[in-house]
Amino acid sequence: MFVFVCAGCGAELTTLLSQVALPVHAHQKYGNGIQLPVLMEPGTFAVDPEPWGPPWRRWEEIDPGEATARGVHAPVHALSDGAPGAIVIAPGDARGTRLVPERGGGYCCGLDEADGPNMACAECGLPVASRVDDCSLWQAVWLAPDAVRRMPVGGPEEPISWAELMAEGKGTPPCEPIATWGTPLGSAHYWSWSPRWEAAAGRALAHLLAASEGGPVTVPAGPAEEVFQRALDTLLPAGPPARRAVLAGPGLPAPDADIALVPTHPQTGEVWSRAGSAYPVPLPFGVWLRLVLPEPRLPEPASGGMPDGVLRDDPPAPRPCRMFRTDPGTFEHTLVRLPAVRTPWLRAIHENFRRHKQFVDLF
């Protein structure tokens, strides 16, 4: 467990926190005018190993050798020159800070970090963090890594085991209500694919393309097929033999396939490592679990006595009104950091993505 303190005066800036893996959707921008919820669970923090936030440099200003050294293998719009190691927490876990109005930034529906840190230490006035709650962004407080210090409290924590994670069974629902701002009657909601799933699929799709080696790929029938197959069939050539992707992880047999869709540990970020020779495609544990164990859907509301295993008798949640789409920002962020993007066929896919061709229906 840790508490973060001001690097200037030592004042406590957070409540007691435990570290978890950085969510795949941490920097996701979703839709337009969308009211996204809080990014982090209360009492947790995560660290972004890469620079993020201002100042930014356009790709034309960056030496190719510098980009490669930073693990970026294909052109992007811009790269951050900010300090790596920013710490993200839930807004409710911040302590001893005040907003700096002149560094507000955003102001479409809230704040963003475009003007740099917009929160200061209440004791000494040092800018220490950025509050983000503008529309289409996940609500969070990002602590500046050069303005805070991490102070351990108590002994080290043991991460929960894979077996315990499976026993808890905390999957991420593929669909959820989405809140919007600014309607004449105030906020509104509509039923949609989960932004968390769309970001997870964006990262996984980039890995599936890299694992394909330029040939067709098939994924398991069911939810995985609905999430990935349409994009794979559009981006990769048709015809046998196809490389096969299977679900692998705790409680499942060892994969006998070219590609394995595997979970990442929600605390450590560790990728399930028992995939053998199969290319491991990482998925957040909650998303992976729902692909392995989809929630049963009743064909109609239950009547009379409750069937075994059914905990409610309300109608199933409505289906989204559109096909599943992967998150474009997460897809590109992952793809340009895979060395395979330097191969001509995958570089062509990335260039088409940047020119917004053949991706209208996928993203």
Short mmCIF file of N, CA, C and O in Angstrom, two decimals, residues 67-154:
data_model
loop_
_atom_site.label_atom_id
_atom_site.label_comp_id
_atom_site.label_asym_id
_atom_site.label_seq_id
_atom_site.Cartn_x
_atom_site.Cartn_y
_atom_site.Cartn_z
N ALA A 67 12.27 7.95 -32.44
CA ALA A 67 10.99 7.25 -32.36
C ALA A 67 11.20 5.76 -32.12
O ALA A 67 10.52 5.15 -31.29
N THR A 68 12.16 5.17 -32.85
CA THR A 68 12.43 3.74 -32.68
C THR A 68 12.91 3.45 -31.27
O THR A 68 12.52 2.45 -30.65
N ALA A 69 13.77 4.32 -30.74
CA ALA A 69 14.27 4.14 -29.37
C ALA A 69 13.13 4.19 -28.35
O ALA A 69 13.21 3.57 -27.28
N ARG A 70 12.08 4.92 -28.67
CA ARG A 70 10.92 5.01 -27.79
C ARG A 70 9.91 3.89 -28.06
O ARG A 70 8.84 3.87 -27.46
N GLY A 71 10.25 2.99 -28.97
CA GLY A 71 9.38 1.86 -29.25
C GLY A 71 8.25 2.15 -30.19
O GLY A 71 7.26 1.42 -30.23
N VAL A 72 8.37 3.21 -31.00
CA VAL A 72 7.33 3.58 -31.98
C VAL A 72 7.91 3.32 -33.37
O VAL A 72 8.88 3.96 -33.78
N HIS A 73 7.29 2.41 -34.12
CA HIS A 73 7.87 1.91 -35.37
C HIS A 73 7.14 2.37 -36.62
O HIS A 73 7.47 1.91 -37.72
N ALA A 74 6.15 3.25 -36.49
CA ALA A 74 5.41 3.76 -37.64
C ALA A 74 4.91 5.16 -37.30
O ALA A 74 4.79 5.52 -36.12
N PRO A 75 4.61 5.99 -38.31
CA PRO A 75 4.20 7.37 -38.05
C PRO A 75 2.93 7.48 -37.22
O PRO A 75 1.99 6.70 -37.37
N VAL A 76 2.91 8.48 -36.34
CA VAL A 76 1.74 8.85 -35.57
C VAL A 76 1.56 10.36 -35.71
O VAL A 76 2.44 11.05 -36.22
N HIS A 77 0.43 10.86 -35.26
CA HIS A 77 0.21 12.30 -35.35
C HIS A 77 1.22 13.08 -34.52
O HIS A 77 1.81 14.06 -34.99
N ALA A 78 1.44 12.66 -33.29
CA ALA A 78 2.36 13.37 -32.40
C ALA A 78 2.78 12.44 -31.28
O ALA A 78 2.11 11.45 -30.98
N LEU A 79 3.91 12.76 -30.65
CA LEU A 79 4.38 12.06 -29.47
C LEU A 79 4.54 13.06 -28.33
O LEU A 79 4.90 14.21 -28.54
N SER A 80 4.28 12.57 -27.13
CA SER A 80 4.38 13.43 -25.95
C SER A 80 5.84 13.59 -25.53
O SER A 80 6.62 12.65 -25.57
N ASP A 81 6.18 14.80 -25.12
CA ASP A 81 7.47 15.07 -24.49
C ASP A 81 7.32 15.23 -22.98
O ASP A 81 8.21 15.76 -22.31
N GLY A 82 6.19 14.81 -22.44
CA GLY A 82 5.99 14.85 -21.00
C GLY A 82 6.83 13.80 -20.30
O GLY A 82 7.45 12.94 -20.93
N ALA A 83 6.86 13.88 -18.99
CA ALA A 83 7.63 12.91 -18.21
C ALA A 83 6.90 11.57 -18.16
O ALA A 83 5.68 11.54 -17.98
N PRO A 84 7.62 10.45 -18.34
CA PRO A 84 6.97 9.14 -18.19
C PRO A 84 6.67 8.86 -16.73
O PRO A 84 7.21 9.50 -15.82
N GLY A 85 5.78 7.90 -16.50
CA GLY A 85 5.50 7.47 -15.14
C GLY A 85 4.37 8.20 -14.45
O GLY A 85 4.30 8.20 -13.21
N ALA A 86 3.45 8.83 -15.19
CA ALA A 86 2.31 9.50 -14.55
C ALA A 86 1.47 8.48 -13.79
O ALA A 86 1.31 7.34 -14.21
N ILE A 87 0.93 8.91 -12.66
CA ILE A 87 0.15 8.03 -11.77
C ILE A 87 -1.31 8.44 -11.85
O ILE A 87 -1.64 9.62 -11.67
N VAL A 88 -2.18 7.50 -12.12
CA VAL A 88 -3.60 7.81 -12.24
C VAL A 88 -4.37 7.22 -11.07
O VAL A 88 -4.13 6.08 -10.66
N ILE A 89 -5.27 8.03 -10.50
CA ILE A 89 -6.09 7.63 -9.36
C ILE A 89 -7.53 8.08 -9.61
O ILE A 89 -7.81 8.87 -10.51
N ALA A 90 -8.43 7.56 -8.79
CA ALA A 90 -9.81 8.04 -8.83
C ALA A 90 -9.88 9.43 -8.20
O ALA A 90 -9.19 9.71 -7.21
N PRO A 91 -10.69 10.35 -8.76
CA PRO A 91 -10.76 11.70 -8.20
C PRO A 91 -11.09 11.73 -6.71
O PRO A 91 -10.56 12.57 -5.97
N GLY A 92 -11.91 10.79 -6.26
CA GLY A 92 -12.28 10.77 -4.85
C GLY A 92 -11.16 10.38 -3.91
O GLY A 92 -11.29 10.53 -2.69
N ASP A 93 -10.05 9.87 -4.46
CA ASP A 93 -8.91 9.47 -3.62
C ASP A 93 -7.87 10.58 -3.46
O ASP A 93 -6.86 10.37 -2.78
N ALA A 94 -8.09 11.74 -4.09
CA ALA A 94 -7.16 12.86 -3.94
C ALA A 94 -7.41 13.56 -2.61
O ALA A 94 -8.54 13.67 -2.14
N ARG A 95 -6.35 14.07 -2.00
CA ARG A 95 -6.42 14.81 -0.75
C ARG A 95 -5.49 16.02 -0.83
O ARG A 95 -4.47 15.99 -1.53
N GLY A 96 -5.80 17.06 -0.09
CA GLY A 96 -4.89 18.20 0.08
C GLY A 96 -4.52 18.92 -1.20
O GLY A 96 -3.37 19.36 -1.35
N THR A 97 -5.47 19.04 -2.14
CA THR A 97 -5.18 19.73 -3.40
C THR A 97 -6.26 20.78 -3.67
O THR A 97 -7.33 20.76 -3.07
N ARG A 98 -5.96 21.68 -4.57
CA ARG A 98 -6.93 22.69 -5.02
C ARG A 98 -6.78 22.86 -6.52
O ARG A 98 -5.70 22.67 -7.09
N LEU A 99 -7.89 23.22 -7.16
CA LEU A 99 -7.86 23.47 -8.60
C LEU A 99 -7.16 24.78 -8.92
O LEU A 99 -7.21 25.73 -8.15
N VAL A 100 -6.51 24.80 -10.08
CA VAL A 100 -5.87 26.02 -10.58
C VAL A 100 -6.70 26.49 -11.77
O VAL A 100 -6.54 25.98 -12.89
N PRO A 101 -7.62 27.45 -11.60
CA PRO A 101 -8.57 27.81 -12.66
C PRO A 101 -7.91 28.24 -13.96
O PRO A 101 -8.42 27.93 -15.05
N GLU A 102 -6.79 28.95 -13.89
CA GLU A 102 -6.16 29.45 -15.11
C GLU A 102 -5.54 28.33 -15.95
O GLU A 102 -5.11 28.57 -17.08
N ARG A 103 -5.45 27.13 -15.41
CA ARG A 103 -4.96 25.98 -16.17
C ARG A 103 -6.08 24.98 -16.41
O ARG A 103 -5.86 23.78 -16.44
N GLY A 104 -7.27 25.49 -16.60
CA GLY A 104 -8.42 24.60 -16.72
C GLY A 104 -8.35 23.69 -17.92
O GLY A 104 -8.45 22.48 -17.82
N GLY A 105 -8.15 24.23 -19.12
CA GLY A 105 -8.17 23.41 -20.32
C GLY A 105 -9.53 22.76 -20.52
O GLY A 105 -10.36 22.71 -19.61
N GLY A 106 -9.77 22.27 -21.71
CA GLY A 106 -11.03 21.58 -21.97
C GLY A 106 -12.19 22.54 -21.98
O GLY A 106 -12.33 23.40 -22.85
N TYR A 107 -13.07 22.41 -21.01
CA TYR A 107 -14.24 23.27 -20.83
C TYR A 107 -15.27 23.09 -21.92
O TYR A 107 -16.05 23.98 -22.19
N CYS A 108 -15.29 21.94 -22.60
CA CYS A 108 -16.46 21.62 -23.41
C CYS A 108 -17.58 21.24 -22.45
O CYS A 108 -18.62 21.87 -22.41
N CYS A 109 -17.32 20.20 -21.65
CA CYS A 109 -18.24 19.82 -20.58
C CYS A 109 -17.50 19.67 -19.25
O CYS A 109 -18.12 19.33 -18.24
N GLY A 110 -16.19 19.88 -19.25
CA GLY A 110 -15.41 19.69 -18.03
C GLY A 110 -13.96 20.04 -18.28
O GLY A 110 -13.64 20.86 -19.15
N LEU A 111 -13.06 19.42 -17.54
CA LEU A 111 -11.63 19.73 -17.59
C LEU A 111 -10.87 18.65 -18.33
O LEU A 111 -11.25 17.48 -18.33
N ASP A 112 -9.77 19.06 -18.98
CA ASP A 112 -8.81 18.08 -19.48
C ASP A 112 -7.41 18.56 -19.08
O ASP A 112 -7.27 19.51 -18.31
N GLU A 113 -6.37 17.90 -19.60
CA GLU A 113 -5.01 18.22 -19.18
C GLU A 113 -4.24 18.96 -20.27
O GLU A 113 -3.01 18.97 -20.26
N ALA A 114 -4.96 19.62 -21.18
CA ALA A 114 -4.29 20.27 -22.30
C ALA A 114 -3.36 21.40 -21.86
O ALA A 114 -2.36 21.69 -22.53
N ASP A 115 -3.67 22.06 -20.75
CA ASP A 115 -2.84 23.17 -20.28
C ASP A 115 -1.84 22.76 -19.21
O ASP A 115 -1.26 23.61 -18.53
N GLY A 116 -1.62 21.45 -19.05
CA GLY A 116 -0.71 20.99 -18.02
C GLY A 116 -1.43 20.81 -16.69
O GLY A 116 -2.66 20.89 -16.61
N PRO A 117 -0.69 20.55 -15.62
CA PRO A 117 -1.31 20.29 -14.31
C PRO A 117 -2.28 21.40 -13.90
O PRO A 117 -1.94 22.58 -13.94
N ASN A 118 -3.52 20.99 -13.53
CA ASN A 118 -4.53 21.97 -13.13
C ASN A 118 -4.94 21.81 -11.67
O ASN A 118 -5.95 22.36 -11.24
N MET A 119 -4.14 21.03 -10.90
CA MET A 119 -4.34 20.89 -9.47
C MET A 119 -3.02 21.17 -8.77
O MET A 119 -1.96 20.73 -9.22
N ALA A 120 -3.08 21.89 -7.66
CA ALA A 120 -1.88 22.26 -6.91
C ALA A 120 -1.99 21.75 -5.48
O ALA A 120 -3.09 21.54 -4.95
N CYS A 121 -0.83 21.54 -4.88
CA CYS A 121 -0.79 21.18 -3.46
C CYS A 121 -1.36 22.33 -2.64
O CYS A 121 -0.97 23.48 -2.81
N ALA A 122 -2.31 22.02 -1.76
CA ALA A 122 -2.94 23.06 -0.95
C ALA A 122 -1.98 23.68 0.04
O ALA A 122 -2.19 24.81 0.49
N GLU A 123 -0.90 22.99 0.38
CA GLU A 123 0.05 23.50 1.37
C GLU A 123 1.06 24.46 0.76
O GLU A 123 1.29 25.55 1.28
N CYS A 124 1.69 24.07 -0.36
CA CYS A 124 2.79 24.88 -0.91
C CYS A 124 2.50 25.46 -2.29
O CYS A 124 3.29 26.26 -2.80
N GLY A 125 1.40 25.06 -2.94
CA GLY A 125 1.05 25.61 -4.24
C GLY A 125 1.74 24.97 -5.42
O GLY A 125 1.55 25.41 -6.56
N LEU A 126 2.53 23.92 -5.21
CA LEU A 126 3.20 23.25 -6.33
C LEU A 126 2.18 22.55 -7.22
O LEU A 126 1.35 21.79 -6.71
N PRO A 127 2.21 22.76 -8.55
CA PRO A 127 1.32 22.00 -9.44
C PRO A 127 1.67 20.52 -9.38
O PRO A 127 2.81 20.14 -9.62
N VAL A 128 0.68 19.68 -9.02
CA VAL A 128 0.98 18.28 -8.75
C VAL A 128 0.16 17.30 -9.58
O VAL A 128 0.51 16.12 -9.65
N ALA A 129 -0.93 17.74 -10.21
CA ALA A 129 -1.81 16.77 -10.85
C ALA A 129 -2.71 17.44 -11.88
O ALA A 129 -2.82 18.67 -11.91
N SER A 130 -3.37 16.60 -12.68
CA SER A 130 -4.34 17.07 -13.66
C SER A 130 -5.66 16.34 -13.43
O SER A 130 -5.72 15.11 -13.43
N ARG A 131 -6.72 17.12 -13.22
CA ARG A 131 -8.07 16.57 -13.11
C ARG A 131 -8.66 16.50 -14.50
O ARG A 131 -8.64 17.49 -15.25
N VAL A 132 -9.16 15.33 -14.88
CA VAL A 132 -9.76 15.12 -16.20
C VAL A 132 -11.19 14.65 -16.02
O VAL A 132 -11.43 13.63 -15.37
N ASP A 133 -12.14 15.41 -16.56
CA ASP A 133 -13.55 14.99 -16.51
C ASP A 133 -14.33 15.56 -17.68
O ASP A 133 -15.55 15.64 -17.63
N ASP A 134 -13.64 15.97 -18.74
CA ASP A 134 -14.33 16.52 -19.91
C ASP A 134 -15.11 15.41 -20.62
O ASP A 134 -14.89 14.23 -20.39
N CYS A 135 -16.00 15.83 -21.52
CA CYS A 135 -16.82 14.86 -22.23
C CYS A 135 -15.94 13.92 -23.05
O CYS A 135 -14.89 14.32 -23.56
N SER A 136 -16.38 12.68 -23.15
CA SER A 136 -15.74 11.63 -23.94
C SER A 136 -14.40 11.16 -23.37
O SER A 136 -13.69 10.40 -24.02
N LEU A 137 -14.03 11.62 -22.17
CA LEU A 137 -12.80 11.18 -21.50
C LEU A 137 -13.15 10.51 -20.18
O LEU A 137 -14.11 10.90 -19.51
N TRP A 138 -12.36 9.52 -19.80
CA TRP A 138 -12.56 8.85 -18.52
C TRP A 138 -12.16 9.79 -17.38
O TRP A 138 -11.12 10.42 -17.42
N GLN A 139 -13.02 9.86 -16.36
CA GLN A 139 -12.76 10.75 -15.24
C GLN A 139 -11.62 10.21 -14.38
O GLN A 139 -11.63 9.05 -13.98
N ALA A 140 -10.64 11.08 -14.11
CA ALA A 140 -9.45 10.63 -13.39
C ALA A 140 -8.68 11.83 -12.87
O ALA A 140 -8.90 12.97 -13.29
N VAL A 141 -7.75 11.56 -11.97
CA VAL A 141 -6.72 12.51 -11.56
C VAL A 141 -5.38 11.88 -11.89
O VAL A 141 -5.09 10.76 -11.45
N TRP A 142 -4.59 12.60 -12.69
CA TRP A 142 -3.26 12.13 -13.08
C TRP A 142 -2.21 12.91 -12.29
O TRP A 142 -2.06 14.12 -12.46
N LEU A 143 -1.49 12.21 -11.41
CA LEU A 143 -0.43 12.83 -10.62
C LEU A 143 0.82 12.96 -11.47
O LEU A 143 1.26 12.00 -12.13
N ALA A 144 1.44 14.16 -11.46
CA ALA A 144 2.65 14.39 -12.22
C ALA A 144 3.82 13.64 -11.57
O ALA A 144 4.08 13.82 -10.37
N PRO A 145 4.54 12.79 -12.31
CA PRO A 145 5.56 11.95 -11.68
C PRO A 145 6.72 12.72 -11.07
O PRO A 145 7.36 12.25 -10.13
N ASP A 146 7.00 13.92 -11.60
CA ASP A 146 8.10 14.72 -11.05
C ASP A 146 7.66 15.65 -9.93
O ASP A 146 8.48 16.40 -9.40
N ALA A 147 6.38 15.60 -9.55
CA ALA A 147 5.88 16.50 -8.51
C ALA A 147 5.39 15.75 -7.27
O ALA A 147 4.97 16.39 -6.30
N VAL A 148 5.43 14.42 -7.31
CA VAL A 148 4.96 13.63 -6.16
C VAL A 148 5.98 12.54 -5.84
O VAL A 148 6.82 12.18 -6.67
N ARG A 149 5.89 12.03 -4.62
CA ARG A 149 6.71 10.90 -4.19
C ARG A 149 5.81 9.81 -3.62
O ARG A 149 4.80 10.11 -2.98
N ARG A 150 6.19 8.56 -3.87
CA ARG A 150 5.43 7.42 -3.39
C ARG A 150 5.99 6.96 -2.06
O ARG A 150 7.18 6.63 -1.95
N MET A 151 5.15 6.91 -1.03
CA MET A 151 5.58 6.51 0.31
C MET A 151 4.91 5.18 0.67
O MET A 151 3.68 5.09 0.74
N PRO A 152 5.71 4.11 0.90
CA PRO A 152 5.12 2.82 1.26
C PRO A 152 4.52 2.85 2.67
O PRO A 152 5.05 3.50 3.57
N VAL A 153 3.41 2.15 2.82
CA VAL A 153 2.74 2.02 4.12
C VAL A 153 2.50 0.53 4.36
O VAL A 153 1.73 -0.10 3.63
N GLY A 154 3.16 -0.04 5.35
CA GLY A 154 3.01 -1.46 5.62
C GLY A 154 3.85 -2.30 4.69
O GLY A 154 4.64 -1.80 3.88
#
